[in-house]
Coordinates of C-alpha atoms and ligand atoms in Angstrom, one line a residue:
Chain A
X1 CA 24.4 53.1 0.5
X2 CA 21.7 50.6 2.0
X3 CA 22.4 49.6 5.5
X4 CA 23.3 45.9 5.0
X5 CA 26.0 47.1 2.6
X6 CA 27.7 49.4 5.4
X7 CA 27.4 46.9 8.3
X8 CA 29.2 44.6 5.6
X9 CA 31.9 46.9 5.2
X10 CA 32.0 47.8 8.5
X11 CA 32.4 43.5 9.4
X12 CA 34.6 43.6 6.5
X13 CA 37.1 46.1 8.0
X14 CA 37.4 44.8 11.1
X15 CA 40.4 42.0 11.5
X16 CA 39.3 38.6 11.8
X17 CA 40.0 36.4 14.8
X18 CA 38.0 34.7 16.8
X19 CA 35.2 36.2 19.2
X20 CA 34.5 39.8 20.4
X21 CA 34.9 41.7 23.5
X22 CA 32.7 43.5 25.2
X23 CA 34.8 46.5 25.2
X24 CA 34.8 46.0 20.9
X25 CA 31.1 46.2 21.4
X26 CA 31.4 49.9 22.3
X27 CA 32.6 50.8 19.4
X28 CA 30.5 49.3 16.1
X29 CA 28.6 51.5 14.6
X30 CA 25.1 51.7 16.2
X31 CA 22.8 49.4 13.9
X32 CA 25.6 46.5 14.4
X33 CA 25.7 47.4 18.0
X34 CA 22.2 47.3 18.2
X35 CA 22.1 43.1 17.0
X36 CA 25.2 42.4 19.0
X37 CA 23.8 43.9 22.2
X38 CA 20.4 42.4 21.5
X39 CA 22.2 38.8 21.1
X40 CA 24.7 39.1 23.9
X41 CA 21.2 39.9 25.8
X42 CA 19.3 37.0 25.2
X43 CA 21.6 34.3 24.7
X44 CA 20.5 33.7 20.8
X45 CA 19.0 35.4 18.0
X46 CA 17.1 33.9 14.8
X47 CA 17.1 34.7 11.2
X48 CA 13.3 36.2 11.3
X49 CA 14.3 38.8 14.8
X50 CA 17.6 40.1 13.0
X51 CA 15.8 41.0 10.2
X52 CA 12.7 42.6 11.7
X53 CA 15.5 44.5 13.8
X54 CA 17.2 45.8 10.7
X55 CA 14.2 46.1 8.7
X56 CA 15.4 43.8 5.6
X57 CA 14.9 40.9 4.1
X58 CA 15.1 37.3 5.6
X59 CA 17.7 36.4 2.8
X60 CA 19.4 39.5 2.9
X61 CA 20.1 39.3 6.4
X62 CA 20.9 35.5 6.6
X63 CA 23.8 37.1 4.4
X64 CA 25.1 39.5 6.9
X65 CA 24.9 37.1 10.0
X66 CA 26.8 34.2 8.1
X67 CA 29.3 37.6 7.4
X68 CA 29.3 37.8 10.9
X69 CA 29.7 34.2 11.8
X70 CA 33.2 34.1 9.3
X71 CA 34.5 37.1 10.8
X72 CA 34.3 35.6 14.5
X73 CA 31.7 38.3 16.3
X74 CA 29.0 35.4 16.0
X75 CA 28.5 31.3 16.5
X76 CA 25.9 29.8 14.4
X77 CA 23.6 26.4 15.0
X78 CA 21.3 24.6 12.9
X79 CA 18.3 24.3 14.9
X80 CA 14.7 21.9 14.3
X81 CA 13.2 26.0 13.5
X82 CA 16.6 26.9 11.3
X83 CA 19.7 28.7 12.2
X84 CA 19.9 30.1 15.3
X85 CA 22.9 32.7 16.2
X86 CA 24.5 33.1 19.5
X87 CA 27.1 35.8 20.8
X88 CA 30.4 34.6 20.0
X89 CA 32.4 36.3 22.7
X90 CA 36.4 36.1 23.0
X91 CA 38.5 34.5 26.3
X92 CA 39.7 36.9 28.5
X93 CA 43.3 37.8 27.8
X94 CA 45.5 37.2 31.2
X95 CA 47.9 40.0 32.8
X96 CA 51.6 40.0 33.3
X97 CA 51.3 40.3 36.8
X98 CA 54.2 38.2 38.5
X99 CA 52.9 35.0 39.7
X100 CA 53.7 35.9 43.4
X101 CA 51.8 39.0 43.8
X102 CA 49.4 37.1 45.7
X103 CA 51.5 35.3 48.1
X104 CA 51.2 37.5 50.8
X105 CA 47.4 36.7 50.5
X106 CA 47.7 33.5 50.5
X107 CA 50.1 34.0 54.2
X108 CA 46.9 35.9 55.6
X109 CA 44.7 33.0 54.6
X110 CA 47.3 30.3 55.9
X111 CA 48.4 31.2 58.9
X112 CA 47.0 33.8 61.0
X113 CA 49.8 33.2 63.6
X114 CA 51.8 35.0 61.0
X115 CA 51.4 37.8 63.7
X116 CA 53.7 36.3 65.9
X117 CA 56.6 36.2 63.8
X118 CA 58.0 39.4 63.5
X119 CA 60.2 38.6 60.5
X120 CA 60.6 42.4 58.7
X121 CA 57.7 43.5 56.4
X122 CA 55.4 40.6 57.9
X123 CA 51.9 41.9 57.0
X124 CA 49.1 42.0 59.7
X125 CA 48.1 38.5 60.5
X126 CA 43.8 39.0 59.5
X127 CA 43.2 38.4 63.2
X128 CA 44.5 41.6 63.8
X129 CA 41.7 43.4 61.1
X130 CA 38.9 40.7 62.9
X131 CA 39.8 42.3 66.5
X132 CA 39.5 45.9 65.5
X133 CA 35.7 46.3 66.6
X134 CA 37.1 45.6 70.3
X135 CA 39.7 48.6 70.3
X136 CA 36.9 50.7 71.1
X137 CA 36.7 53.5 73.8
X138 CA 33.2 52.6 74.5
X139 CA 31.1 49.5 73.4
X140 CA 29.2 50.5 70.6
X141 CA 25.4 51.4 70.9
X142 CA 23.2 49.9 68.9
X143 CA 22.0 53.0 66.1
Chain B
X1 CA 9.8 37.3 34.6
X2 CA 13.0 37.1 36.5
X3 CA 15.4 39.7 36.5
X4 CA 19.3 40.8 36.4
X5 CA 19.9 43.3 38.7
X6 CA 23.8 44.7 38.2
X7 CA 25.3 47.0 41.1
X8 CA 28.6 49.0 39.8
X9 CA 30.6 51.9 40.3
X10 CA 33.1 53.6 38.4
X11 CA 35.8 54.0 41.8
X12 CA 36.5 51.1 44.0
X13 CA 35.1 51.4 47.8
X14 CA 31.7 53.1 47.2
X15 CA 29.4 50.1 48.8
X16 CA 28.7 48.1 45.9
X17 CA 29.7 45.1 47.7
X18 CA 27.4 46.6 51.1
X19 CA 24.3 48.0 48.6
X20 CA 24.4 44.8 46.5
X21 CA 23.7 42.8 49.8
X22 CA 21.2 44.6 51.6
X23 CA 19.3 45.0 48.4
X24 CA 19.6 41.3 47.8
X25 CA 18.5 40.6 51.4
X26 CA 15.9 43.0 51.3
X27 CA 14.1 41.3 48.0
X28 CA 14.4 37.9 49.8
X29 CA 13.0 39.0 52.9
X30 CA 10.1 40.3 50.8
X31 CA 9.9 36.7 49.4
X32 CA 11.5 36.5 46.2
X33 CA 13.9 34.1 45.7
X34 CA 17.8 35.5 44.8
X35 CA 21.5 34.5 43.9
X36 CA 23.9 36.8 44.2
X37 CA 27.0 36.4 42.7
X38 CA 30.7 38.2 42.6
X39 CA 32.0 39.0 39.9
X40 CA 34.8 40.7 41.3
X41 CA 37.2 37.9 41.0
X42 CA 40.1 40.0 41.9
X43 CA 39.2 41.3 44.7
X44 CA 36.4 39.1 46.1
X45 CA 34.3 40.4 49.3
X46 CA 30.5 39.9 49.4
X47 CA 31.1 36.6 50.9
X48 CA 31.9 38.4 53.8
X49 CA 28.7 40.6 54.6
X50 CA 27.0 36.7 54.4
X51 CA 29.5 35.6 57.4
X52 CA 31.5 33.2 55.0
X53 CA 34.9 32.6 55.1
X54 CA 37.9 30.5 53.5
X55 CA 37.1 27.4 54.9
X56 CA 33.9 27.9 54.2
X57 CA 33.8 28.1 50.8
X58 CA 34.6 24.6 49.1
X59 CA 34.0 25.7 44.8
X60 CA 33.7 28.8 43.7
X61 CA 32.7 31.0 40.5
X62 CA 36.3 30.2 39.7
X63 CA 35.8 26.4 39.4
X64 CA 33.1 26.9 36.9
X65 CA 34.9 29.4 35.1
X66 CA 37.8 26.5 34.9
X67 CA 35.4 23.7 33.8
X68 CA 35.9 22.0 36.9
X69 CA 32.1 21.7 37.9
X70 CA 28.9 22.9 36.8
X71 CA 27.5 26.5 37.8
X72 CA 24.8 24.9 40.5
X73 CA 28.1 23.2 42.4
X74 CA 29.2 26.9 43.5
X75 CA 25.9 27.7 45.0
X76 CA 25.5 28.3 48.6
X77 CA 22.2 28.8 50.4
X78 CA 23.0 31.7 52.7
X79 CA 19.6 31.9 54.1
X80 CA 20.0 31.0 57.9
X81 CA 23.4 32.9 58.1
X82 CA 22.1 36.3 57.5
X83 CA 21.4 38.1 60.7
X84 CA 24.5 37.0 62.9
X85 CA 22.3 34.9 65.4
X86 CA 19.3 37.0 65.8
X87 CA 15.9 35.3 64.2
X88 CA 15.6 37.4 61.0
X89 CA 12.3 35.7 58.7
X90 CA 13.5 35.4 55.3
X91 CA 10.2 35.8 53.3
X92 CA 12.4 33.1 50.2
X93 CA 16.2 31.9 50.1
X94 CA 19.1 33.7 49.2
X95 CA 21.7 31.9 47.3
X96 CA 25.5 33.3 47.3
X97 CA 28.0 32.1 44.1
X98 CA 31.3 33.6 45.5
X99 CA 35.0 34.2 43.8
X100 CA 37.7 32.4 45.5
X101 CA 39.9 34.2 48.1
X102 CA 42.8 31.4 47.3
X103 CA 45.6 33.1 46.2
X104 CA 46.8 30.5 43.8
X105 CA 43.1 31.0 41.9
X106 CA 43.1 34.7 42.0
X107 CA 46.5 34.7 40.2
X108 CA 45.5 31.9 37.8
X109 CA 42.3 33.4 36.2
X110 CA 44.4 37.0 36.1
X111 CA 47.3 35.7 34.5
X112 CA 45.6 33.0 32.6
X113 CA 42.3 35.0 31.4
X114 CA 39.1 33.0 31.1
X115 CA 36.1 32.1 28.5
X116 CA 33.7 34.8 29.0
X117 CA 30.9 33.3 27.4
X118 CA 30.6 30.6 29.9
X119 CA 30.4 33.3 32.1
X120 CA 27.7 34.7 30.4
X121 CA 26.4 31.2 30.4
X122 CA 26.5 31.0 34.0
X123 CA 24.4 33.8 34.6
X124 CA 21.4 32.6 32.9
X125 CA 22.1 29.0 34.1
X126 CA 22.1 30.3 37.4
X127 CA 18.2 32.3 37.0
X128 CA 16.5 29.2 35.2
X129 CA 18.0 26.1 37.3
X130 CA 18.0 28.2 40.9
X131 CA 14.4 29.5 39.3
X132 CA 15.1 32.9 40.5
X133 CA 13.1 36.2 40.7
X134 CA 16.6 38.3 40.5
X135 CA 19.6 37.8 40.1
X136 CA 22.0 40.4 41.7
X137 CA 25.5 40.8 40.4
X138 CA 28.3 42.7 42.5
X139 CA 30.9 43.7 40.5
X140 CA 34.9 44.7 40.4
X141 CA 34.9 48.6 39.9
X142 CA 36.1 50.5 36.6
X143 CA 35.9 48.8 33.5
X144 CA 37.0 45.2 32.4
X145 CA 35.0 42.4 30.6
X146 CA 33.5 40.9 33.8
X147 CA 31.6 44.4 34.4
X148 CA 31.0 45.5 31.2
X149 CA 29.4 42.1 30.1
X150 CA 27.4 42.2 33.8
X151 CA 26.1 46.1 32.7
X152 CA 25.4 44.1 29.0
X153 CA 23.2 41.7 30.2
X154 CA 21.0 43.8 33.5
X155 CA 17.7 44.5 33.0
X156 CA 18.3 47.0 36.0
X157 CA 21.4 48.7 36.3
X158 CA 22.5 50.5 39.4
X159 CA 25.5 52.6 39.6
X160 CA 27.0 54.1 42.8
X161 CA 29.0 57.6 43.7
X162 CA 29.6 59.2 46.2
X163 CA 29.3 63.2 46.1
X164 CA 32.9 63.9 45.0
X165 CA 34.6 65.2 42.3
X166 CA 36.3 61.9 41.1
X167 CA 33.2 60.0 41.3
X168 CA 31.2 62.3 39.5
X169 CA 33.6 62.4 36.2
X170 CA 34.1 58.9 36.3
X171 CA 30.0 58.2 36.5
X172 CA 29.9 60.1 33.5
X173 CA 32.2 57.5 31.8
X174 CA 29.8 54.6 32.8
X175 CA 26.3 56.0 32.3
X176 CA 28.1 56.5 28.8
X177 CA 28.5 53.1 28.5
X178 CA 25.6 51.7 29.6
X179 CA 23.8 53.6 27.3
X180 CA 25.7 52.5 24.4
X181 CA 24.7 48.6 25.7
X182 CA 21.3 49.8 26.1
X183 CA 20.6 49.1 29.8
X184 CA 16.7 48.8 29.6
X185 CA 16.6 50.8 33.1
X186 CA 19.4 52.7 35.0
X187 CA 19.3 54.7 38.2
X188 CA 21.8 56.0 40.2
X189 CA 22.6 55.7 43.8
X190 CA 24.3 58.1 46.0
X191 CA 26.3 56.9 49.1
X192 CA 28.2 58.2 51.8
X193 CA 26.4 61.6 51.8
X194 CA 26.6 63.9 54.4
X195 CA 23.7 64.5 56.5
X196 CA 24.5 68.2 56.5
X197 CA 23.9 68.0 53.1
X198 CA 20.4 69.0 51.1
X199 CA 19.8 65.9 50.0
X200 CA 16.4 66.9 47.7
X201 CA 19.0 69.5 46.1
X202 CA 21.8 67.2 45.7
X203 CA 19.3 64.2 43.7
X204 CA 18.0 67.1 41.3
X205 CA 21.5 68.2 40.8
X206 CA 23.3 64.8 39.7
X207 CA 20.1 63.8 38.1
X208 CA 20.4 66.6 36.3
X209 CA 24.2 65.9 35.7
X210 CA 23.6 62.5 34.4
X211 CA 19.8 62.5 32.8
X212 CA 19.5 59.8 35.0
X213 CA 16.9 59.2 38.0
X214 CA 18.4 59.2 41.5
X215 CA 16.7 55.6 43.3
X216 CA 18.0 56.8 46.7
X217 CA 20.2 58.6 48.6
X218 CA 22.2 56.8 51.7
X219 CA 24.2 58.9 54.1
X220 CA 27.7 58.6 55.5
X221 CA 26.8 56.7 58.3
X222 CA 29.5 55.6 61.3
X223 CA 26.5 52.9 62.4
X224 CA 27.6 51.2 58.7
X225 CA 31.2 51.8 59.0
X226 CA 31.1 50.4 62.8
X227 CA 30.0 47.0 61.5
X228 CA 32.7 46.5 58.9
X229 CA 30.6 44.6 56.3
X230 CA 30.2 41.2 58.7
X231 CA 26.2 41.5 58.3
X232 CA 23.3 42.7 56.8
X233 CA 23.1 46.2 57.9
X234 CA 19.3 47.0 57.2
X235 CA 18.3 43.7 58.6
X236 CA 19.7 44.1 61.9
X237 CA 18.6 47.5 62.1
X238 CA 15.4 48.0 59.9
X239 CA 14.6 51.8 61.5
X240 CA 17.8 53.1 60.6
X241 CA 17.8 55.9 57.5
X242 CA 20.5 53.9 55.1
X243 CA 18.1 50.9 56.1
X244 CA 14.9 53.2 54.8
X245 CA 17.4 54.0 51.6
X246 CA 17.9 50.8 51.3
X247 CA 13.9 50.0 51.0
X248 CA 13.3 52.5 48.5
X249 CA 15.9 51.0 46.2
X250 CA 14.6 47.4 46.6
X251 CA 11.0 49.8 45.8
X252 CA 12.9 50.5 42.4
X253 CA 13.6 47.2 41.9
X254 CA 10.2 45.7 42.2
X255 CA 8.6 48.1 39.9
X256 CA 10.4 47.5 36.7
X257 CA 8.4 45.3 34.9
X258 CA 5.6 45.5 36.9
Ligands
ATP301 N1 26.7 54.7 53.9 C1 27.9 54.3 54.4 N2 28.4 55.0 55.5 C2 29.6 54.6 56.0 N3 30.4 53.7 55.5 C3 29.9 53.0 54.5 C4 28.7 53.3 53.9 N4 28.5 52.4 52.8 C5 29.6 51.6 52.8 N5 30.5 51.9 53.8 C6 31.8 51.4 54.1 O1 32.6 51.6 52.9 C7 33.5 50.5 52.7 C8 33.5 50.0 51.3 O2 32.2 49.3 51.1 P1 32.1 48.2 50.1 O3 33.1 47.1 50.3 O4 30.7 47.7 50.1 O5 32.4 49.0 48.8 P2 32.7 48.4 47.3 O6 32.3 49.4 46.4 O7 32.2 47.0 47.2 O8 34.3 48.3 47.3 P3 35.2 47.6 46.2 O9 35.2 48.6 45.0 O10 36.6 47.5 46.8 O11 34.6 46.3 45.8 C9 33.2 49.5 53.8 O12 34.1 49.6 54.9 C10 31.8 49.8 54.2 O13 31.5 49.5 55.6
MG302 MG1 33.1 45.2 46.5

């Protein structure tokens, strides 16, 4: 089987939804690696670099990256010099986290008095962290 | 021809944050112009070792990454600030794009996610309309889309471990990776080595390990520790060996593509 054929199965296969992740990268085969990388690299890739990359024919290859476009890994534009394809890569999912995991970050940044409340589980006021160069035996000689 | 230079590690706390700001200083100070920028939006530092602090720091990376300005409007010429009060010559300007240290923005862009091409886009805004020689990306450590599009995109990529087991396994995950994204150059740096270590043994050994080339070695150093990231190490003490370690990665640096 030719090479375009497999990379079109191989697009074919995968689900389509909109953009790639990085981390999807990592697993294409290596030829469709190989474009993705090269376009994630340089912002943009034409009709005439894919196909010296993959060794095929202009038309042949205007195939697959349209294939490529559909199935969300690329973004296509029509350009004064002809279609021009750029990386077309997914939003970054959010975590579950709870919202207030970063509260007590924001109490460091807030109010470095914090320190003189001594309300149970209070963390170090940042003043504490900025003074620790001073609890030194001896001043510190320069190396 | 400008260039992205990306500092990781597979384990947090192995001086990506330190390394990625000496070697940034160390290029400007030989005149080329540089942004640096953290990635490490969920636990921001670098800012730090540039003497910036909340207050400071009106946008950030995270106001871009919101569509709330443009990539330029996060830009801060840390030039003057390096140094801590002693005259240090900067040779060009160094220009800092930090995360935000708010709270409320860290847990937005966690919970919410974020469009990582405009990321993407932000990098090679920021190297054509700051028209800088190298761009120098500090990174979270491990792998999440932040890092592994910043080790996508680096025309040098340099990963940090320290000599212990953990780090070494982990390394292997990473040099695995970058491979697979075809990282046009990749060395490795080693940290917090002992000095009662071999050191010319220990480079032959992980370079061996990894098929990679060692750039440097920097020892564990209480001199570093004692200073607790609020400066530029090798600037305020140039004779010092992690300052001469230092030097020969920025050496590294300057050769690719030369
Ligand atoms: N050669 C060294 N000798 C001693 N201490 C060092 C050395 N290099 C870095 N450190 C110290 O190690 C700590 C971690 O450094 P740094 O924050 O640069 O690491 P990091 O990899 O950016 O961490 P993180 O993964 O959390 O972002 C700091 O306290 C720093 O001063
Ligand atoms: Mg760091």
């Amino acid at each position: 089987m030719g090479i375009l054929k497999r990379l079109q199965q191989e697009i074919d296969e995968r689900e389509k939804h909109e953009g790639v992740t990085l981390a999807e990268l990592l697993d294409l085969s290596p030829p469709l690696r190989r474009l993705m990388n090269r376009v994630t690299r340089y912002g943009e890739l034409t009709v005439a670099q894919a196909a010296e990359m993959l060794e095929e024919t202009p038309e042949n290859t205007a195939k697959m990256l349209n294939k490529l476009v559909d199935n969300g890994f690329l973004l296509r534009e029509q350009r004064a010099e002809g279609w021009v394809y750029q990386v077309h890569l997914a939003r970054k999912r959010g975590t579950s986290l709870p919202a207030d995991l970063w509260t007590p970050l924001a109490e460091q940044i807030e109010s470095p008095e914090a320190e003189a409340s001594d309300s149970e589980g209070a963390p170090p006021a940042l003043d504490t962290f900025r003074h620790i160069g001073e609890i030194q035996r001896e001043k510190p000689q320069d190396p | 021809m400008s260039k992205i230079i990306s500092i990781h590690s597979f384990r947090g706390g192995t001086g990506k944050s330190n390394i990625s700001a000496n070697v940034a200083s160390q290029l400007a100070q030989r005149g080329n112009r540089v942004g640096v920028i953290d990635t490490d939006i969920q636990s921001p530092g670098i800012h730090v070792l540039f003497g910036m602090d909340d207050e400071q720091i009106d946008k950030s990376l995270n106001d871009y990454l919101w569509g709330r300005c443009k990539i330029e409007e996060t830009v801060y010429n840390v030039s003057a600030r390096v140094g801590k009060g002693e005259v240090i010559v900067m040779g060009a300007d160094i220009f800092l794009i930090p995360s935000s240290i708010r709270a409320g923005e860290i847990a937005r862009v966690l919970r919410e996610g974020y469009d990582v091409s405009l990321l993407n886009e932000g990098f090679r805004a920021l190297v054509s309309r700051l028209n800088l020689d190298y761009l120098v990306i500090d990174t979270h450590p491990g792998l999440n889309e932040e890092t592994l599009l910043s080790i996508a995109i680096s025309d040098v990529l340099f990963l940090i471990l320290r000599p212990d087991q953990q780090d070494f396994q982990g390394t292997a995950v990473t040099v695995d990776v970058a491979r697979k994204l075809e990282v046009p150059n990749l060395f490795l740096i080693i940290n917090k080595a002992l000095s009662s270590y071999d050191f010319d043994e220990l480079k032959q050994r992980v370079e061996e390990i990894y098929d990679s080339p060692v750039a440097a070695i920097l020892p564990l150093s209480e001199d570093v520790a004692r200073m607790q990231s609020s400066d530029i190490f090798s600037l305020r003490y140039p004779d010092h060996p992690v300052s001469e370690a230092i030097r020969r990665v920025v050496d590294y640096v300057e050769a690719v593509g030369k």
